[in-house]
XYZ file of C-alpha atoms in Angstrom:
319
model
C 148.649 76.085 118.617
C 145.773 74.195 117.146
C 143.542 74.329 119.657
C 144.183 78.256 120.134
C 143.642 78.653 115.887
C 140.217 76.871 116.847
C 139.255 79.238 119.542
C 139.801 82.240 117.080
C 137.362 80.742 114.821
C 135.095 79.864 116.928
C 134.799 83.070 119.305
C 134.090 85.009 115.743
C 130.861 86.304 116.180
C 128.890 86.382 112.766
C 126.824 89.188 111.915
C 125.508 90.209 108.557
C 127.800 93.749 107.991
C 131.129 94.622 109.296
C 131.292 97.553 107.846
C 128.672 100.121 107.218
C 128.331 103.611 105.630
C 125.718 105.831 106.810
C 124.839 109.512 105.417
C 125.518 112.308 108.455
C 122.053 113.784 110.232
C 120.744 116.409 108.536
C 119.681 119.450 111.291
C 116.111 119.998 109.406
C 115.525 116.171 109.165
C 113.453 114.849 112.556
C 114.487 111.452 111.629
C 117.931 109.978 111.901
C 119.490 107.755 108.976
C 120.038 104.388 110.494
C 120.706 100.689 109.300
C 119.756 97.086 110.524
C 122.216 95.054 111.709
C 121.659 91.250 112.438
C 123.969 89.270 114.876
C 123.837 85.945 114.371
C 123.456 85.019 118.096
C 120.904 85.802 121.086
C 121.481 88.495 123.716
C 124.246 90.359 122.275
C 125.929 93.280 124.241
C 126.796 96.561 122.238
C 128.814 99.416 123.268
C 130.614 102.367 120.792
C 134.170 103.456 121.084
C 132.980 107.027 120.377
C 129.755 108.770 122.205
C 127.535 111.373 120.567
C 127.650 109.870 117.353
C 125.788 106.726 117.042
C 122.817 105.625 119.044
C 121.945 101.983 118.726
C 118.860 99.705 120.113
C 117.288 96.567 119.785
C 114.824 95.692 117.485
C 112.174 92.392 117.609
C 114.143 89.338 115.950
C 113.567 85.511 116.766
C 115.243 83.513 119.352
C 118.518 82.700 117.728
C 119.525 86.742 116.862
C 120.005 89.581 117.653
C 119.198 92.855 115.382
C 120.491 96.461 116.251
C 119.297 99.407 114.824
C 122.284 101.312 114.196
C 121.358 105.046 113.835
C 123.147 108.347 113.088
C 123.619 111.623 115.486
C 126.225 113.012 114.355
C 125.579 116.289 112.181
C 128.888 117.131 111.088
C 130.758 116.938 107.756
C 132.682 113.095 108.428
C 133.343 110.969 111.565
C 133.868 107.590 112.040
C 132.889 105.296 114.637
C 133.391 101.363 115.777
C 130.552 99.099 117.133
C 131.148 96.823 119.662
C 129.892 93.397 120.068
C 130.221 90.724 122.853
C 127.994 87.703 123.563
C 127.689 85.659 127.059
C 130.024 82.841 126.083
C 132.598 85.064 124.829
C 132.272 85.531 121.185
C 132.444 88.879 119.457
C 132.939 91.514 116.767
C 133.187 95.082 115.756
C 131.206 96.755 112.757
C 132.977 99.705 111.541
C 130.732 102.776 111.052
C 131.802 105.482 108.734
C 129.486 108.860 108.353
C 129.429 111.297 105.394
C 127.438 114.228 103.686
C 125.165 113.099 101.038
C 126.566 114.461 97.961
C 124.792 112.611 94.991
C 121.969 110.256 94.492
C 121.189 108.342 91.664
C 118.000 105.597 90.241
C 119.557 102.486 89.465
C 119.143 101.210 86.301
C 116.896 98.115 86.751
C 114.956 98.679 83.532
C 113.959 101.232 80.821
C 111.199 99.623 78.698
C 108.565 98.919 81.192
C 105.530 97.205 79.873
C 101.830 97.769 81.035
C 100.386 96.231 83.784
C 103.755 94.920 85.184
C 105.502 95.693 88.372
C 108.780 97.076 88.825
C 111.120 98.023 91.392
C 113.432 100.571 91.557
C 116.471 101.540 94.017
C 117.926 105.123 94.976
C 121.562 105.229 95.752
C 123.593 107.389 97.720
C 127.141 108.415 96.873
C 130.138 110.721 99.025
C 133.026 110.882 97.100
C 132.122 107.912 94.944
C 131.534 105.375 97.767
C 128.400 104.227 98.207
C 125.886 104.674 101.217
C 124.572 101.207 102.856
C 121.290 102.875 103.567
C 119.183 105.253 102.782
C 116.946 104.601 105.695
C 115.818 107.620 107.749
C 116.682 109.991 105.098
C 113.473 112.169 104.161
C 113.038 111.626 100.499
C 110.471 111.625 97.866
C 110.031 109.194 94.415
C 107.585 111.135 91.819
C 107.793 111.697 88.011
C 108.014 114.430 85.573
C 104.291 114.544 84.838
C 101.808 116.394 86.532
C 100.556 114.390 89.457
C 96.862 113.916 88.126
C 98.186 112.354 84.527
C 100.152 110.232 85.960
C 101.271 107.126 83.749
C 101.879 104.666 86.485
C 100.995 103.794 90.144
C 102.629 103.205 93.124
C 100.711 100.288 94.182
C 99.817 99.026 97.993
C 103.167 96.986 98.789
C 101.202 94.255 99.851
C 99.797 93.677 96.161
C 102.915 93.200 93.945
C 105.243 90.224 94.185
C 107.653 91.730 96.146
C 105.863 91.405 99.464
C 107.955 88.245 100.640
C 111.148 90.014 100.329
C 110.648 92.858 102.984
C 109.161 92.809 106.152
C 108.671 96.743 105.109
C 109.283 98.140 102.092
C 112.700 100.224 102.159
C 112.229 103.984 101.306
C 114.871 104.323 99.188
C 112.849 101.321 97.495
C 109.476 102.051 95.249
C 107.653 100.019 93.087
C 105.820 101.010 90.363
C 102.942 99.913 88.180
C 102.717 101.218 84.154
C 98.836 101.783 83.420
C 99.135 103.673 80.377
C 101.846 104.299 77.194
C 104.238 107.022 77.639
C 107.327 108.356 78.092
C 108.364 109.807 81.430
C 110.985 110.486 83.931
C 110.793 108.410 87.487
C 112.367 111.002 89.667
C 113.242 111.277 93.572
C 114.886 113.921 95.653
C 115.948 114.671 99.206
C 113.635 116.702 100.845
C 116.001 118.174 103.545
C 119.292 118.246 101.728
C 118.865 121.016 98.975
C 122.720 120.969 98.033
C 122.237 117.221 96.245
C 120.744 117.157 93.012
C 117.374 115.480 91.950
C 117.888 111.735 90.508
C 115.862 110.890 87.269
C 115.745 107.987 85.180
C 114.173 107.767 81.795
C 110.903 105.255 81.237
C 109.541 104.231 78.382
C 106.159 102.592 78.772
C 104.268 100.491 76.287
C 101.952 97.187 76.134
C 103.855 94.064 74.876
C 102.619 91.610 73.065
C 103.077 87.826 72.366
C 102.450 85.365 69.845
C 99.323 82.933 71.177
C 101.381 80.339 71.321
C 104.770 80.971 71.526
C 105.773 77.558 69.870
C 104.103 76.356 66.742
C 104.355 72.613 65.328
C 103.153 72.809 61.518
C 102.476 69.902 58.807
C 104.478 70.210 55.580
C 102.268 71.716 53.090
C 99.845 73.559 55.430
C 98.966 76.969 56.309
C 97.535 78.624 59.401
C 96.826 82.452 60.728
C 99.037 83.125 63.613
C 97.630 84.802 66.833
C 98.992 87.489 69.009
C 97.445 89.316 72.208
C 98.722 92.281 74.293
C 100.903 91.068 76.959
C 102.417 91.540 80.388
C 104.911 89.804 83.170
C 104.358 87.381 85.219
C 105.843 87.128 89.092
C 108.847 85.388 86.958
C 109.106 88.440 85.077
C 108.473 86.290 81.689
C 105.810 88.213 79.771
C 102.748 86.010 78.897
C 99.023 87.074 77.222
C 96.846 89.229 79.029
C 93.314 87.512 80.014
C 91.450 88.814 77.044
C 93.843 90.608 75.515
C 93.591 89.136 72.239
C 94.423 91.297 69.283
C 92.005 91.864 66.560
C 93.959 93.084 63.487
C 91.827 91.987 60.302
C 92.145 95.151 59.188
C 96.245 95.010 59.352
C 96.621 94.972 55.600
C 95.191 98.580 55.326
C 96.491 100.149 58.280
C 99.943 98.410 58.237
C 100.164 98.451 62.326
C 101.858 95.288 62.297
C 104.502 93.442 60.403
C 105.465 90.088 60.259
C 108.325 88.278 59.129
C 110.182 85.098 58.820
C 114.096 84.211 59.152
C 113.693 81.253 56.870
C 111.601 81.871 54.469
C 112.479 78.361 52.814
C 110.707 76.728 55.672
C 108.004 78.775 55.819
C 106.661 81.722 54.679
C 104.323 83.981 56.319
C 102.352 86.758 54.945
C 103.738 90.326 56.019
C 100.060 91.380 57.152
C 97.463 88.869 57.261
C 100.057 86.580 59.448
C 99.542 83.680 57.395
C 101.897 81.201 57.512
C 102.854 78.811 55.023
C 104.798 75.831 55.317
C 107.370 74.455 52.857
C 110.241 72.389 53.810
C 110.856 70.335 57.129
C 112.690 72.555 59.639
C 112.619 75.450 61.928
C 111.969 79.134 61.302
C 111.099 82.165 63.568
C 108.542 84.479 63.040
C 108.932 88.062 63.976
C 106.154 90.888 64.693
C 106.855 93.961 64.955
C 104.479 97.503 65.445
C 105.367 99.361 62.926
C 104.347 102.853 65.126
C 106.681 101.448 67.862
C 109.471 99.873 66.911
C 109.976 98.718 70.586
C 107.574 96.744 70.591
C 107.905 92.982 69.416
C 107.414 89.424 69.763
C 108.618 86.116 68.159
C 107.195 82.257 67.500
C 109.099 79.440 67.213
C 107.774 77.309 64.385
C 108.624 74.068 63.453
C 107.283 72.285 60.084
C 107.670 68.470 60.611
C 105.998 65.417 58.558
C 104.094 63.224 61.178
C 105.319 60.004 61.849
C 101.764 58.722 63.266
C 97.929 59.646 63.311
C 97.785 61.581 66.127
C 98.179 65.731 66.089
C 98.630 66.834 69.778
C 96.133 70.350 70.347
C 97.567 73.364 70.465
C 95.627 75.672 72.016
């Protein structure tokens, strides 16, 4: 009985799905929606339970898989199909293969506040009946935005630029990235070109510069006082935002136009003035300071400050 329970296990073939929704093929579309499949094993054999509804084929993988492009030809409402799969030495599996109408896309939510000079990805999802699609693939569709075309306040930058590249061998359709050059407020949209019944998607941006404290962690002597420094900012491939090269911020003249104000959570440790940024330090202990633009109120940034007594000669720089 053992032996048998280990030849169950062991005649499993892996593959990376077994189960797989796919939107039906739309009759003005001359591309079929389709998926990739990977079977963890060379050479595999395929077959369908069903014909004229799926059409799979091989596509390039290294020597120790197989990958099947698994596409749609059906163009009814629903159907349902099983792949099958069968290796040399007697391992297999099926992938289960279920086919709907499209009936409602949507942008998911990665982000809202995007800052300037940042990349960001963003997702479309399909829905029938509330169950999601597992690929969008081969579905004619289009990402834009609510502005006219020649105003545009981002970019959709070459894929090969942005810090995504190592993820995809190609960049997913229902998949855009996006580049904020400007501040604004706008709608990322996309919409099926050859399915008028499903509605447009839109999602809400709101696009500004960020900025950061230069540094972002401040050591002070009791009884001293210093002007703190803050530059425009934006993410790094960690998405943590740091200062832009030469994006210092110049605001001498912040006490007459009151752009920013500053602020601090302990004002027994120190104190900092509300528009020049100077700091004062009182007692030993830690405070934050917080800036905030007074025309935005979405934009903000914070410094850790500690005020110690030093215990030797030495002052390590800081910047």
């Amino acid at each position: 009985m053992f032996w048998i329970f280990l030849s169950l296990i062991f005649s499993k073939l892996k593959v990376s799905e077994t189960s797989v929704r796919l939107p039906n093929k739309s009759p003005y579309e001359s591309t079929t929606p389709y998926a990739i499949i990977t079977c963890y094993a060379p050479n595999v054999n395929f077959d369908t339970k069903n014909a004229g509804i799926l059409q799979i084929n091989t596509v390039p993988s290294d020597s120790r898989t197989t990958k099947l492009n698994i596409s749609v030809i059906y163009d009814g409402s629903e159907s349902f199909d099983e792949v099958i799969l069968k290796t040399h030495d007697g391992q297999s599996a099926n992938i289960q293969v279920f086919i709907s109408p499209i009936d409602e896309i949507k942008i998911e939510a990665i982000a809202e506040r995007l800052h300037v000079d940042s990349y960001y990805r963003f997702k479309l999802k399909g829905y029938s009946n509330g169950c999601v699609f597992t690929s969008l693939n081969g579905t004619a569709l289009e990402w834009g935005s609510s502005d006219d075309k020649d105003h545009l306040p981002f970019i959709t930058p070459p894929f090969e630029t942005t810090p995504f590249k190592a993820e995809y061998e190609q960049l997913p359709n229902y998949i855009t990235v996006i580049k904020p050059i400007k501040e604004a407020e706008t709608d990322l949209t996309c919409k099926l070109l050859h399915r008028p019944n499903v509605k447009q998607a839109t999602h809400r941006l709101h696009l500004f510069n960020p900025i950061v404290f230069v540094p972002e962690t401040l050591y002070m002597i009791q009884g001293s006082k210093i002007k703190l420094n803050i530059s425009y900012g934006c993410d790094d491939p960690n998405m943590h935002t740091i200062a832009k090269e030469g994006g210092e911020i110049d605001f001498s003249n912040n006490e007459k136009v009151k752009k920013y104000r500053f602020e601090s959570s302990k004002t027994a440790v120190a104190q900092v003035d509300e528009y020049t940024a100077v700091v004062s330090a009182l007692t030993v202990g830690q405070t934050t300071v917080t800036v905030k633009d007074t025309h935005n109120p979405i934009v903000a940034a914070q410094v850790n400050i500690y005020v110690q007594n030093p215990n030797s000669g030495e002052w390590e720089e800081q910047w």
